[in-house]
Tab-separated table of C-alpha atoms and ligand atoms in Angstrom:
chain	number	residue	atom	x	y	z
A	1	MET	CA	109.098	106.539	91.989
A	2	GLY	CA	108.516	104.962	88.632
A	3	TRP	CA	108.359	105.346	84.890
A	4	PRO	CA	105.318	107.545	84.181
A	5	GLY	CA	104.370	105.493	81.113
A	6	TYR	CA	105.010	108.342	78.709
A	7	ILE	CA	107.925	109.913	76.797
A	8	PRO	CA	107.759	113.721	77.053
A	9	GLU	CA	108.186	115.726	73.850
A	10	ASP	CA	110.524	118.288	75.420
A	11	GLU	CA	111.888	119.615	78.708
A	12	ASN	CA	108.832	121.797	79.332
A	13	GLU	CA	106.549	118.826	79.167
A	14	GLU	CA	108.923	116.866	81.378
A	15	GLN	CA	108.818	119.631	83.946
A	16	LEU	CA	105.030	119.763	83.810
A	17	ILE	CA	104.742	116.031	84.440
A	18	ARG	CA	107.265	116.315	87.255
A	19	MET	CA	105.206	119.053	88.933
A	20	GLU	CA	101.872	117.225	88.540
A	21	LEU	CA	103.314	114.032	90.003
A	22	ALA	CA	104.986	115.904	92.855
A	23	LYS	CA	101.492	116.872	94.053
A	24	MET	CA	100.893	113.159	94.688
A	25	ASN	CA	104.329	112.681	96.183
A	26	LEU	CA	105.486	110.778	93.095
A	27	ILE	CA	108.797	111.091	91.306
A	28	PRO	CA	109.015	110.190	87.629
A	29	VAL	CA	111.932	108.314	86.097
A	30	PHE	CA	111.904	109.331	82.432
A	31	LEU	CA	113.131	106.833	79.874
A	32	THR	CA	113.943	107.281	76.199
A	33	ALA	CA	112.313	105.251	73.429
A	34	GLU	CA	115.600	103.416	73.018
A	35	ASP	CA	115.770	102.577	76.740
A	36	LEU	CA	112.233	101.251	76.625
A	37	GLU	CA	112.909	99.057	73.645
A	38	GLY	CA	115.856	97.277	75.232
A	39	TYR	CA	114.899	97.436	78.906
A	40	TYR	CA	111.103	97.087	78.940
A	41	GLU	CA	110.071	95.418	75.686
A	42	GLY	CA	113.378	93.571	75.534
A	43	PHE	CA	114.779	92.304	78.823
A	44	SER	CA	111.645	92.670	80.981
A	45	ASN	CA	109.095	91.360	78.510
A	46	LYS	CA	111.141	89.030	76.308
A	47	VAL	CA	113.470	87.518	78.916
A	48	LEU	CA	112.195	87.813	82.491
A	49	TRP	CA	108.437	87.662	81.876
A	50	PRO	CA	108.518	84.471	79.738
A	51	ILE	CA	111.102	82.786	81.977
A	52	CYS	CA	109.181	83.545	85.166
A	53	HIS	CA	105.981	82.293	83.503
A	54	TYR	CA	107.635	79.039	82.368
A	55	ARG	CA	107.582	80.051	78.677
A	56	LEU	CA	111.182	79.202	77.851
A	57	SER	CA	110.577	79.040	74.114
A	58	TYR	CA	109.344	82.667	74.103
A	59	ALA	CA	112.553	84.018	75.650
A	60	VAL	CA	114.976	86.012	73.495
A	61	PHE	CA	118.409	86.251	75.120
A	62	GLU	CA	119.744	89.371	73.392
A	63	LYS	CA	122.896	90.934	74.849
A	64	SER	CA	121.635	94.428	73.956
A	65	TYR	CA	118.537	93.861	76.143
A	66	TRP	CA	120.759	92.972	79.063
A	67	LEU	CA	122.877	96.095	78.575
A	68	ALA	CA	119.738	98.262	78.510
A	69	TYR	CA	118.395	96.540	81.636
A	70	GLN	CA	121.622	97.254	83.528
A	71	LYS	CA	121.640	100.843	82.325
A	72	VAL	CA	118.062	101.579	83.371
A	73	ASN	CA	118.457	99.893	86.768
A	74	GLN	CA	121.508	102.103	87.329
A	75	TYR	CA	119.503	105.112	86.260
A	76	PHE	CA	116.780	104.302	88.825
A	77	CYS	CA	119.515	103.904	91.441
A	78	ASN	CA	120.967	107.335	90.658
A	79	ILE	CA	117.588	108.987	91.018
A	80	VAL	CA	116.794	107.171	94.283
A	81	LEU	CA	120.118	108.274	95.724
A	82	LYS	CA	119.473	111.888	94.753
A	83	GLN	CA	116.637	111.970	97.298
A	84	ASN	CA	117.494	112.740	100.880
A	85	ILE	CA	117.419	109.164	102.084
A	86	THR	CA	118.588	108.481	105.605
A	87	SER	CA	119.431	105.158	107.181
A	88	LYS	CA	116.061	105.372	108.963
A	89	ASP	CA	114.196	105.035	105.662
A	90	GLU	CA	113.048	101.709	104.266
A	91	LEU	CA	113.143	101.226	100.519
A	92	ARG	CA	110.678	98.971	98.776
A	93	VAL	CA	111.572	97.860	95.290
A	94	HIS	CA	108.743	96.465	93.188
A	95	ASP	CA	109.000	93.721	90.658
A	96	TYR	CA	111.128	92.009	88.097
A	97	GLN	CA	111.933	95.131	86.083
A	98	LEU	CA	114.246	96.204	88.942
A	99	MET	CA	116.047	93.038	90.025
A	100	LEU	CA	119.468	94.728	89.962
A	101	LEU	CA	118.392	97.778	91.936
A	102	PRO	CA	118.905	96.343	95.461
A	103	GLN	CA	122.569	95.612	94.717
A	104	LEU	CA	123.200	98.950	92.992
A	105	LEU	CA	121.771	100.755	96.004
A	106	ARG	CA	123.646	98.593	98.488
A	107	GLN	CA	126.983	99.267	96.748
A	108	GLN	CA	126.530	102.968	97.459
A	109	ARG	CA	124.742	102.766	100.788
A	110	SER	CA	125.394	99.824	103.095
A	111	ASP	CA	123.091	101.382	105.729
A	112	LEU	CA	119.849	101.114	103.759
A	113	THR	CA	117.019	98.707	104.506
A	114	ILE	CA	115.690	97.287	101.269
A	115	GLY	CA	112.618	95.158	100.650
A	116	TYR	CA	111.891	93.608	97.248
A	117	PHE	CA	108.462	92.332	96.205
A	118	GLN	CA	108.056	90.201	93.106
A	119	HIS	CA	104.534	90.320	91.682
A	120	ILE	CA	105.063	87.556	89.151
A	121	PRO	CA	106.061	83.929	89.824
A	122	PHE	CA	109.654	82.914	90.487
A	123	PRO	CA	110.296	79.758	88.451
A	124	THR	CA	112.184	76.611	89.456
A	125	ASP	CA	115.974	76.853	89.329
A	126	GLU	CA	116.059	74.607	86.236
A	127	ILE	CA	114.150	77.291	84.317
A	128	PHE	CA	115.817	80.316	85.905
A	129	ARG	CA	119.314	78.974	85.170
A	130	CYS	CA	118.584	79.219	81.421
A	131	ILE	CA	119.065	82.998	81.600
A	132	PRO	CA	122.643	83.817	80.569
A	133	TRP	CA	122.784	86.508	83.276
A	134	ARG	CA	121.166	84.443	86.073
A	135	ASN	CA	124.076	84.949	88.518
A	136	GLU	CA	123.995	88.721	88.167
A	137	LEU	CA	120.212	88.794	88.625
A	138	LEU	CA	120.309	86.644	91.753
A	139	LYS	CA	123.133	88.682	93.223
A	140	GLY	CA	121.209	91.837	92.382
A	141	LEU	CA	118.285	90.634	94.499
A	142	LEU	CA	120.404	89.267	97.319
A	143	SER	CA	121.396	92.773	98.367
A	144	ALA	CA	117.844	93.258	99.616
A	145	ASP	CA	117.114	92.481	103.261
A	146	LEU	CA	113.689	91.001	102.604
A	147	ILE	CA	112.695	89.313	99.338
A	148	ALA	CA	108.992	88.628	99.090
A	149	PHE	CA	106.596	86.787	96.814
A	150	HIS	CA	102.835	86.293	96.592
A	151	THR	CA	102.645	82.582	97.273
A	152	TYR	CA	104.502	79.837	99.033
A	153	HIS	CA	106.168	77.819	96.240
A	154	ASN	CA	108.012	80.883	94.865
A	155	ALA	CA	110.187	81.190	97.985
A	156	PRO	CA	111.707	77.671	97.756
A	157	ASN	CA	112.127	78.167	93.998
A	158	PHE	CA	114.187	81.281	94.665
A	159	LEU	CA	116.190	79.656	97.471
A	160	ASN	CA	116.934	76.629	95.254
A	161	SER	CA	118.349	79.008	92.652
A	162	CYS	CA	120.610	80.470	95.351
A	163	LEU	CA	121.732	76.932	96.216
A	164	ASN	CA	122.061	75.383	92.782
A	165	ILE	CA	123.172	78.394	90.754
A	166	LEU	CA	125.187	80.458	93.233
A	167	GLY	CA	126.257	77.637	95.561
A	168	LEU	CA	124.929	79.418	98.662
A	169	SER	CA	123.444	77.490	101.596
A	170	PRO	CA	119.872	78.598	102.332
A	171	LYS	CA	118.447	77.695	105.730
A	172	ASN	CA	114.686	77.646	106.307
A	173	ASN	CA	113.452	80.902	104.846
A	174	SER	CA	116.721	82.791	104.682
A	175	VAL	CA	120.102	82.742	103.038
A	176	ARG	CA	123.408	84.261	104.141
A	177	CYS	CA	125.091	86.269	101.467
A	178	ARG	CA	128.489	87.723	102.369
A	179	ASP	CA	127.910	88.856	105.945
A	180	ARG	CA	124.177	89.576	105.622
A	181	CYS	CA	121.133	87.457	106.310
A	182	VAL	CA	118.544	87.797	103.537
A	183	HIS	CA	114.975	86.792	104.442
A	184	VAL	CA	112.783	85.198	101.772
A	185	GLU	CA	109.099	85.275	102.638
A	186	VAL	CA	105.545	85.204	101.353
A	187	PHE	CA	102.860	87.925	101.473
A	188	PRO	CA	99.803	87.247	99.291
A	189	MET	CA	98.519	90.542	97.967
A	190	GLY	CA	94.877	91.501	98.274
A	191	ILE	CA	92.670	94.181	96.746
A	192	ASP	CA	90.875	97.232	98.063
A	193	PHE	CA	87.853	95.184	99.118
A	194	ASP	CA	85.834	98.130	100.437
A	195	LYS	CA	86.250	100.031	97.188
A	196	PHE	CA	84.876	97.186	95.053
A	197	LYS	CA	82.098	96.434	97.515
A	198	ALA	CA	81.080	100.099	97.603
A	199	LEU	CA	81.175	100.333	93.814
A	200	SER	CA	78.877	97.329	93.561
A	201	CYS	CA	76.234	99.197	95.629
A	202	SER	CA	76.536	102.517	93.850
A	203	GLU	CA	73.607	103.702	91.768
A	204	VAL	CA	75.672	104.402	88.659
A	205	VAL	CA	77.152	100.909	88.685
A	206	LEU	CA	73.844	99.192	89.417
A	207	ALA	CA	72.226	101.033	86.522
A	208	LYS	CA	75.024	99.924	84.200
A	209	ALA	CA	74.686	96.333	85.443
A	210	GLU	CA	70.933	96.427	84.699
A	211	VAL	CA	71.644	97.511	81.134
A	212	LEU	CA	73.978	94.549	80.729
A	213	LYS	CA	71.466	92.111	82.208
A	214	ASP	CA	68.748	93.434	79.872
A	215	GLN	CA	71.064	93.085	76.935
A	216	TYR	CA	71.798	89.415	77.685
A	217	GLN	CA	68.374	88.632	79.152
A	218	LYS	CA	68.131	85.213	80.744
A	219	ARG	CA	71.356	83.939	79.262
A	220	LYS	CA	74.166	82.907	81.602
A	221	LEU	CA	76.939	85.459	81.376
A	222	ILE	CA	80.472	84.055	81.633
A	223	LEU	CA	82.981	86.849	82.146
A	224	SER	CA	86.704	86.922	81.517
A	225	ILE	CA	88.905	89.967	82.006
A	226	ASP	CA	92.636	90.109	81.517
A	227	ARG	CA	95.521	91.875	79.884
A	228	LEU	CA	96.560	90.637	76.475
A	229	ASP	CA	99.115	88.050	77.546
A	230	SER	CA	99.888	84.476	76.609
A	231	SER	CA	100.214	83.666	80.329
A	232	LYS	CA	96.473	84.300	80.792
A	233	GLY	CA	95.414	81.219	78.783
A	234	ILE	CA	93.027	83.157	76.526
A	235	LEU	CA	93.289	80.731	73.596
A	236	GLU	CA	92.783	77.728	75.896
A	237	ARG	CA	89.657	79.434	77.283
A	238	LEU	CA	88.267	79.974	73.793
A	239	SER	CA	88.907	76.327	72.862
A	240	ALA	CA	87.098	75.206	76.012
A	241	TYR	CA	84.135	77.462	75.250
A	242	GLU	CA	83.935	76.076	71.741
A	243	SER	CA	83.963	72.522	73.166
A	244	LEU	CA	81.131	73.490	75.511
A	245	LEU	CA	78.971	74.627	72.596
A	246	GLN	CA	79.877	71.512	70.639
A	247	GLN	CA	79.319	69.007	73.406
A	248	TYR	CA	76.194	70.624	74.871
A	249	PRO	CA	74.206	72.030	71.951
A	250	GLU	CA	71.322	72.718	74.343
A	251	LEU	CA	73.445	75.525	75.808
A	252	ARG	CA	73.594	77.420	72.519
A	253	ASN	CA	71.696	80.672	72.827
A	254	LYS	CA	71.641	80.144	76.627
A	255	VAL	CA	75.161	81.381	77.402
A	256	VAL	CA	77.409	84.260	76.382
A	257	LEU	CA	81.141	84.567	76.920
A	258	TYR	CA	81.920	88.228	77.608
A	259	MET	CA	85.631	88.555	77.025
A	260	LEU	CA	87.415	91.783	77.829
A	261	VAL	CA	91.077	91.997	76.917
A	262	VAL	CA	93.134	95.002	77.988
A	263	PRO	CA	95.710	96.210	75.467
A	264	SER	CA	99.183	95.386	76.735
A	265	ARG	CA	102.717	95.338	75.327
A	266	ASP	CA	101.331	95.305	71.807
A	267	THR	CA	104.644	96.368	70.303
A	268	VAL	CA	106.110	92.963	71.257
A	269	THR	CA	105.795	90.442	68.395
A	270	GLN	CA	104.446	87.563	70.543
A	271	TYR	CA	101.674	89.833	71.839
A	272	LYS	CA	100.754	91.001	68.330
A	273	LEU	CA	100.554	87.388	67.162
A	274	LEU	CA	98.401	86.457	70.145
A	275	ARG	CA	95.999	89.277	69.402
A	276	GLY	CA	95.621	88.081	65.805
A	277	GLU	CA	94.974	84.521	66.995
A	278	ILE	CA	92.303	85.698	69.474
A	279	ASP	CA	90.549	87.694	66.711
A	280	ARG	CA	90.610	84.625	64.493
A	281	MET	CA	89.192	82.251	67.126
A	282	VAL	CA	86.468	84.663	68.266
A	283	GLY	CA	85.452	85.194	64.630
A	284	HIS	CA	85.408	81.464	64.019
A	285	ILE	CA	83.259	80.605	67.080
A	286	ASN	CA	80.802	83.425	66.432
A	287	ALA	CA	80.493	82.451	62.760
A	288	VAL	CA	80.082	78.707	63.313
A	289	TYR	CA	77.797	78.679	66.373
A	290	GLY	CA	76.061	82.079	66.288
A	291	SER	CA	72.525	82.645	65.065
A	292	ASP	CA	70.376	85.625	64.059
A	293	ASP	CA	69.491	86.424	67.648
A	294	TRP	CA	72.616	85.222	69.473
A	295	THR	CA	76.334	85.941	69.316
A	296	PRO	CA	78.230	83.405	71.458
A	297	ILE	CA	81.128	85.747	72.327
A	298	THR	CA	81.109	89.465	73.093
A	299	TYR	CA	84.721	90.534	72.731
A	300	PHE	CA	86.336	93.898	73.463
A	301	TYR	CA	89.968	94.889	73.246
A	302	ASN	CA	90.138	98.009	75.416
A	303	SER	CA	90.505	99.534	78.855
A	304	LEU	CA	87.405	100.486	80.822
A	305	PRO	CA	86.623	102.858	83.706
A	306	VAL	CA	86.352	101.022	87.006
A	307	GLU	CA	82.545	101.625	87.166
A	308	ASP	CA	82.128	99.648	83.942
A	309	LEU	CA	84.354	96.858	85.239
A	310	SER	CA	82.321	96.743	88.424
A	311	ALA	CA	79.041	96.549	86.453
A	312	LEU	CA	80.435	93.608	84.507
A	313	TYR	CA	81.412	91.843	87.717
A	314	ILE	CA	77.884	92.319	89.088
A	315	ALA	CA	76.150	91.181	85.918
A	316	ALA	CA	78.311	88.087	85.397
A	317	ASP	CA	76.979	84.739	86.582
A	318	ILE	CA	80.398	83.147	86.208
A	319	CYS	CA	83.920	84.539	86.153
A	320	LEU	CA	86.443	82.428	84.264
A	321	VAL	CA	90.177	82.752	84.988
A	322	THR	CA	92.379	80.407	82.969
A	323	SER	CA	95.914	81.697	83.604
A	324	LEU	CA	98.666	79.277	82.618
A	325	ARG	CA	100.727	81.075	85.285
A	326	ASP	CA	99.817	84.174	87.286
A	327	GLY	CA	101.641	85.696	90.250
A	328	MET	CA	98.342	86.372	92.019
A	329	ASN	CA	95.463	87.520	89.735
A	330	LEU	CA	93.512	90.411	91.123
A	331	VAL	CA	90.591	90.196	88.691
A	332	CYS	CA	89.181	87.154	90.481
A	333	LYS	CA	89.385	88.975	93.829
A	334	GLU	CA	87.633	92.006	92.366
A	335	TYR	CA	84.865	89.716	91.092
A	336	ILE	CA	84.449	88.185	94.540
A	337	ALA	CA	84.384	91.578	96.301
A	338	SER	CA	81.690	92.694	93.849
A	339	LYS	CA	79.533	89.738	94.928
A	340	ALA	CA	79.602	90.672	98.616
A	341	GLN	CA	75.926	91.759	98.459
A	342	ASP	CA	74.107	88.668	97.243
A	343	TYR	CA	76.933	86.078	96.942
A	344	ASN	CA	75.446	85.135	93.613
A	345	GLY	CA	78.270	84.143	91.323
A	346	VAL	CA	80.666	81.318	90.569
A	347	LEU	CA	84.404	81.604	90.090
A	348	ILE	CA	86.305	79.144	87.915
A	349	LEU	CA	89.948	79.615	88.740
A	350	SER	CA	93.161	78.227	87.323
A	351	GLU	CA	95.196	76.300	89.856
A	352	PHE	CA	98.242	78.134	88.436
A	353	ALA	CA	97.068	81.554	89.623
A	354	GLY	CA	98.509	82.555	93.000
A	355	ALA	CA	94.964	83.362	94.170
A	356	ALA	CA	94.009	79.673	93.915
A	357	LYS	CA	96.049	78.955	97.046
A	358	GLN	CA	93.770	81.255	99.071
A	359	LEU	CA	90.397	80.714	97.404
A	360	SER	CA	89.595	77.106	98.120
A	361	GLU	CA	85.852	77.431	97.473
A	362	THR	CA	86.310	78.085	93.770
A	363	ILE	CA	86.080	75.558	90.952
A	364	GLN	CA	89.743	74.966	90.249
A	365	ILE	CA	90.952	73.860	86.857
A	366	ASN	CA	94.148	72.955	85.064
A	367	PRO	CA	94.040	75.407	82.140
A	368	ASN	CA	95.956	72.999	79.905
A	369	ALA	CA	93.112	70.493	80.214
A	370	ILE	CA	90.556	71.966	77.806
A	371	GLU	CA	88.027	69.261	78.643
A	372	ASP	CA	88.268	70.130	82.357
A	373	ILE	CA	87.635	73.844	81.712
A	374	MET	CA	84.655	72.889	79.605
A	375	GLN	CA	83.224	70.598	82.313
A	376	ALA	CA	83.867	73.293	84.932
A	377	MET	CA	81.782	75.760	82.897
A	378	HIS	CA	79.010	73.208	82.604
A	379	PHE	CA	79.135	72.530	86.347
A	380	ALA	CA	79.106	76.278	87.129
A	381	ILE	CA	76.140	76.936	84.844
A	382	TYR	CA	74.017	74.338	86.652
A	383	MET	CA	75.310	74.911	90.191
A	384	PRO	CA	72.363	75.237	92.603
A	385	LYS	CA	71.884	78.684	94.132
A	386	LEU	CA	72.533	77.504	97.693
A	387	GLU	CA	75.903	75.982	96.785
A	388	ARG	CA	76.836	79.080	94.745
A	389	GLN	CA	76.128	81.309	97.695
A	390	GLN	CA	77.841	79.107	100.262
A	391	ARG	CA	81.013	78.976	98.190
A	392	MET	CA	80.950	82.681	97.419
A	393	ARG	CA	80.391	83.582	101.068
A	394	SER	CA	83.559	81.760	102.033
A	395	ASN	CA	85.524	83.398	99.192
A	396	VAL	CA	84.203	86.830	100.157
A	397	SER	CA	85.402	86.426	103.722
A	398	MET	CA	88.927	85.534	102.492
A	399	VAL	CA	89.130	88.505	100.116
A	400	LYS	CA	87.713	90.811	102.768
A	401	LYS	CA	90.180	89.731	105.447
A	402	PHE	CA	93.321	89.500	103.301
A	403	ASN	CA	92.808	92.858	101.637
A	404	ILE	CA	95.408	95.318	100.353
A	405	SER	CA	95.897	97.110	103.679
A	406	HIS	CA	96.434	93.792	105.399
A	407	TRP	CA	99.117	92.958	102.822
A	408	ALA	CA	100.797	96.352	103.156
A	409	LYS	CA	100.766	96.174	106.961
A	410	LEU	CA	102.340	92.716	107.022
A	411	PHE	CA	104.994	93.402	104.412
A	412	PHE	CA	106.003	96.764	105.875
A	413	ALA	CA	105.961	95.501	109.459
A	414	ARG	CA	108.166	92.575	108.512
A	415	LEU	CA	110.628	94.843	106.726
A	416	HIS	CA	110.729	96.992	109.818
A	417	GLU	CA	111.395	93.963	111.990
A	418	VAL	CA	114.169	92.779	109.681
A	419	LYS	CA	115.751	96.217	109.925
A	420	ARG	CA	115.710	96.023	113.729
A	421	GLU	CA	117.168	92.475	113.660
A	422	GLN	CA	119.973	93.724	111.458
A	423	GLU	CA	120.700	96.704	113.665
A	424	ALA	CA	120.850	94.365	116.665
A	425	SER	CA	123.167	91.960	114.862
A	426	ALA	CA	125.428	94.842	113.723
A	427	SER	CA	125.659	96.097	117.285
A	428	ARG	CA	126.434	92.552	118.571
A	429	LYS	CA	129.209	92.348	115.960
A	430	MET	CA	130.614	95.697	117.110
A	431	GLN	CA	130.561	94.598	120.738
A	432	GLY	CA	132.220	91.309	119.746
A	433	ALA	CA	134.957	93.134	117.869
A	434	THR	CA	135.593	95.501	120.795
A	435	LEU	CA	135.779	92.563	123.196
A	436	GLN	CA	138.190	90.747	120.880
A	437	ARG	CA	140.420	93.834	120.733
A	438	LEU	CA	140.501	93.951	124.548
A	439	ILE	CA	141.342	90.236	124.774
A	440	ASP	CA	144.137	90.687	122.203
A	441	LYS	CA	145.533	93.642	124.163
A	442	PHE	CA	145.343	91.693	127.418
A	443	GLN	CA	147.144	88.696	125.890
A	444	GLN	CA	149.857	90.915	124.419
A	445	ALA	CA	150.362	92.561	127.824
B	1	ADP	N1	89.556	96.381	80.512
B	1	ADP	C1	90.090	96.834	81.655
B	1	ADP	N2	90.063	98.137	81.905
B	1	ADP	C2	90.631	98.621	83.026
B	1	ADP	N3	91.249	97.877	83.945
B	1	ADP	C3	91.300	96.573	83.751
B	1	ADP	C4	90.720	95.982	82.616
B	1	ADP	N4	90.937	94.667	82.704
B	1	ADP	C5	91.620	94.460	83.851
B	1	ADP	N5	91.833	95.601	84.478
B	1	ADP	C6	92.500	95.753	85.781
B	1	ADP	O1	93.846	95.265	85.668
B	1	ADP	C7	94.214	94.564	86.848
B	1	ADP	C8	94.768	93.197	86.429
B	1	ADP	O2	95.465	92.638	87.503
B	1	ADP	P1	95.784	91.091	87.587
B	1	ADP	O3	94.526	90.289	87.454
B	1	ADP	O4	96.511	90.900	88.837
B	1	ADP	O5	96.685	90.749	86.330
B	1	ADP	P2	97.926	91.505	85.656
B	1	ADP	O6	98.407	92.484	86.649
B	1	ADP	O7	98.890	90.415	85.334
B	1	ADP	O8	97.370	92.134	84.434
B	1	ADP	C9	92.970	94.462	87.712
B	1	ADP	O9	93.044	95.369	88.774
B	1	ADP	C10	91.819	94.842	86.780
B	1	ADP	O10	90.756	95.545	87.390
B	2	LIG	O1	103.791	96.271	84.319
B	2	LIG	P1	103.285	94.896	84.037
B	2	LIG	O2	102.382	94.837	82.852
B	2	LIG	O3	104.372	93.875	83.999
B	2	LIG	O4	102.355	94.577	85.289
B	2	LIG	C1	101.822	93.324	85.525
B	2	LIG	C2	101.691	93.183	86.994
B	2	LIG	C3	101.078	94.424	87.614
B	2	LIG	O5	99.673	94.356	87.751
B	2	LIG	O6	100.977	91.995	87.248
B	2	LIG	C4	101.455	91.199	88.260
B	2	LIG	O7	101.105	91.781	89.501
B	2	LIG	C5	99.766	91.594	89.939
B	2	LIG	C6	99.610	92.290	91.289
B	2	LIG	O8	100.565	91.860	92.197
B	2	LIG	C7	99.489	90.090	90.035
B	2	LIG	O9	98.183	89.854	90.497
B	2	LIG	C8	99.654	89.471	88.661
B	2	LIG	O10	99.511	88.067	88.739
B	2	LIG	C9	101.016	89.764	88.086
B	2	LIG	O11	101.015	89.383	86.714
């Protein structure tokens, strides 16, 4: 179930979308333009996203956003409960747009098993407590049975919020809330490795990659791909690239930064401003350093079919990920999977991307240290082939092993286990209560 990403014109269109999605076993939750403004652009993108990405100054704590967020979470709850859900089913709630949903469901159905997965970081309690509605959000989540994140440090951050904001007493990786034990655990998400590997061998993709290589000839191709978002460190990356061209003039005309930015949330002011700033910096670098036969940056602001993405991954000598914060970052894993044939590529990865915790054989950088990004690019450009391949081989084996099915299996199996633990504990409680009643009766007699 989810928002289909579109507002239907009328009921006929709504019905049509409903029928098309039903073929894939999907159920749409339709939202109005007004809902989207307050709930998605407002609370999700102007409160939770900046707070969870440590961008306190970007947060806008508008009461109307909060009201819309509550309303839409309730709306999701109503539609979930309209389905024929039995206590045997397990519900999995995805991401920060639905933090209140576990509690709303629990209030109606105490028998449900609910897992929640947060795809973005969970910040330290000192940041999270800035949200005026932090208690409600935490309580919303604490009605889940299993709360999961991509990487390790998010779990203690969440548990510290339970301790320092709600005054609960977490123990190891769980916290008791009312009479329930809520488990807080970590499941790093992977990608469909086989799909990206297969794409990288397909004729169509290889032909596209050849065209790219011809276009850039012997120049080193540095690739960056991300959604338009200040959390991706796009401006920092551009500054570092400019420093590289300044500090190492011999690299001019020998490298190209191929920067692909996917349109995202462009109705939100901060995103519009960011886009303008990127345009300005790209224009500046190309004008100052470019020559008749060389443009330092190739920049596109659009979405691409997966075959084109795959061709870019194959053609790129270096992939540069500079996220200031990133729950996981799948682009870097897709790049690695696309190198599973010849292991010929280098990944520069921000230490603030969740993926950095798994991919130790990458060149890791602090994206706030422009000089370090610049030196990392220089190092990557001159890295000997043997070292490139050794590092990439190790990264490939990680991405291959911890793929998306592995993630799904672990998360679902754990939720299943939690459900069984809870059933066992409920039955122990029942037995205890029965025994107590007998003892009371005996004593009275
Ligand atoms: N230009 C593009 N066209 C189509 N898909 C893209 C494009 N750029 C990125 N993507 C896809 O978007 C996803 C981005 O995921 P990720 O790196 O985890 O960051 P986020 O989800 O925060 O945007 C990847 O699966 C990637 O293939
Ligand atoms: O709906 P959005 O734009 O908020 O989605 C962003 C989200 C979905 O791709 O991104 C987060 O999830 C990714 C997958 O778990 C993760 O790799 C990334 O770091 C997150 O930003």
